[in-house]
């Protein structure tokens, strides 16, 4: 299953504008998903011309594509440093 994470920053002035990254998970298993800032691409007015700066206003996990029943649980959202 593929899902998107959408991040909204002050640069996201339009309703559907965001920075987006896609990740895949296996059905029926808990997994740790790590997305680096570099994986997020601008979508829509504002983010398409503004470099991503991690100043978050909103975060969403989204299932996009064909209609289907989805159960998705988020245990924690955090930030990490790559050493």
Coordinates of C-alpha atoms in Angstrom, one line a residue:
X1 CA 0.0 0.0 0.0
X2 CA 1.3 3.4 -0.9
X3 CA 0.5 6.5 1.2
X4 CA 1.5 10.2 1.0
X5 CA 2.6 12.5 3.8
X6 CA 1.5 16.1 3.1
X7 CA 3.2 18.9 5.0
X8 CA 1.9 22.5 5.0
X9 CA 4.1 25.4 5.7
X10 CA 3.5 29.2 5.5
X11 CA 4.4 28.9 1.8
X12 CA 1.3 26.8 1.2
X13 CA -1.3 29.5 0.5
X14 CA -3.7 27.6 -1.7
X15 CA -6.1 24.9 -0.4
X16 CA -4.4 21.9 -2.0
X17 CA -0.8 23.1 -1.9
X18 CA 1.7 21.2 0.2
X19 CA 5.0 19.4 0.2
X20 CA 4.5 15.7 -0.5
X21 CA 6.4 12.4 0.0
X22 CA 5.2 8.9 -0.8
X23 CA 6.0 5.8 1.2
X24 CA 4.9 2.1 1.0
X25 CA 4.0 -0.3 3.8
X26 CA 3.0 -4.0 4.0
X27 CA -0.5 -4.8 4.9
X28 CA -1.0 -6.0 8.5
X29 CA 2.4 -5.0 9.9
X30 CA 3.6 -2.2 12.1
X31 CA 6.5 -0.4 10.4
X32 CA 8.7 2.5 11.1
X33 CA 8.7 5.0 8.3
X34 CA 11.4 7.6 8.1
X35 CA 11.2 10.4 5.5
X36 CA 14.0 12.9 5.0
X37 CA 13.2 16.5 4.2
X38 CA 14.8 15.9 0.8
X39 CA 12.0 13.5 -0.1
X40 CA 9.3 16.2 0.0
X41 CA 8.5 17.9 -3.3
X42 CA 6.4 21.0 -3.6
X43 CA 2.9 20.6 -5.1
X44 CA 0.6 23.5 -6.0
X45 CA 0.9 27.3 -5.8
X46 CA 3.6 28.4 -3.4
X47 CA 5.5 25.2 -2.8
X48 CA 6.1 24.7 -6.5
X49 CA 8.5 27.7 -6.4
X50 CA 9.5 27.9 -2.7
X51 CA 12.2 25.7 -1.3
X52 CA 11.0 23.6 1.7
X53 CA 11.8 25.0 5.1
X54 CA 10.7 22.9 8.0
X55 CA 8.3 25.4 9.6
X56 CA 5.2 23.1 9.8
X57 CA 1.6 24.2 10.2
X58 CA 0.0 20.9 9.4
X59 CA 0.8 17.3 8.7
X60 CA -1.5 14.7 7.0
X61 CA -1.2 11.1 6.0
X62 CA -3.2 10.5 2.9
X63 CA -4.3 7.4 0.8
X64 CA -4.5 8.5 -2.8
X65 CA -5.6 6.5 -5.8
X66 CA -8.4 4.0 -6.2
X67 CA -11.2 3.7 -3.7
X68 CA -10.6 1.1 -1.0
X69 CA -11.1 0.5 2.7
X70 CA -8.0 1.5 4.6
X71 CA -7.1 1.2 8.3
X72 CA -4.0 3.2 9.1
X73 CA -2.7 3.8 12.6
X74 CA 0.0 6.4 13.5
X75 CA 1.7 5.5 16.7
X76 CA 4.1 8.5 16.8
X77 CA 5.3 11.5 14.7
X78 CA 8.8 12.7 15.5
X79 CA 11.8 14.4 14.1
X80 CA 15.3 12.9 13.9
X81 CA 18.8 13.9 13.0
X82 CA 21.0 11.8 10.6
X83 CA 24.4 11.5 12.2

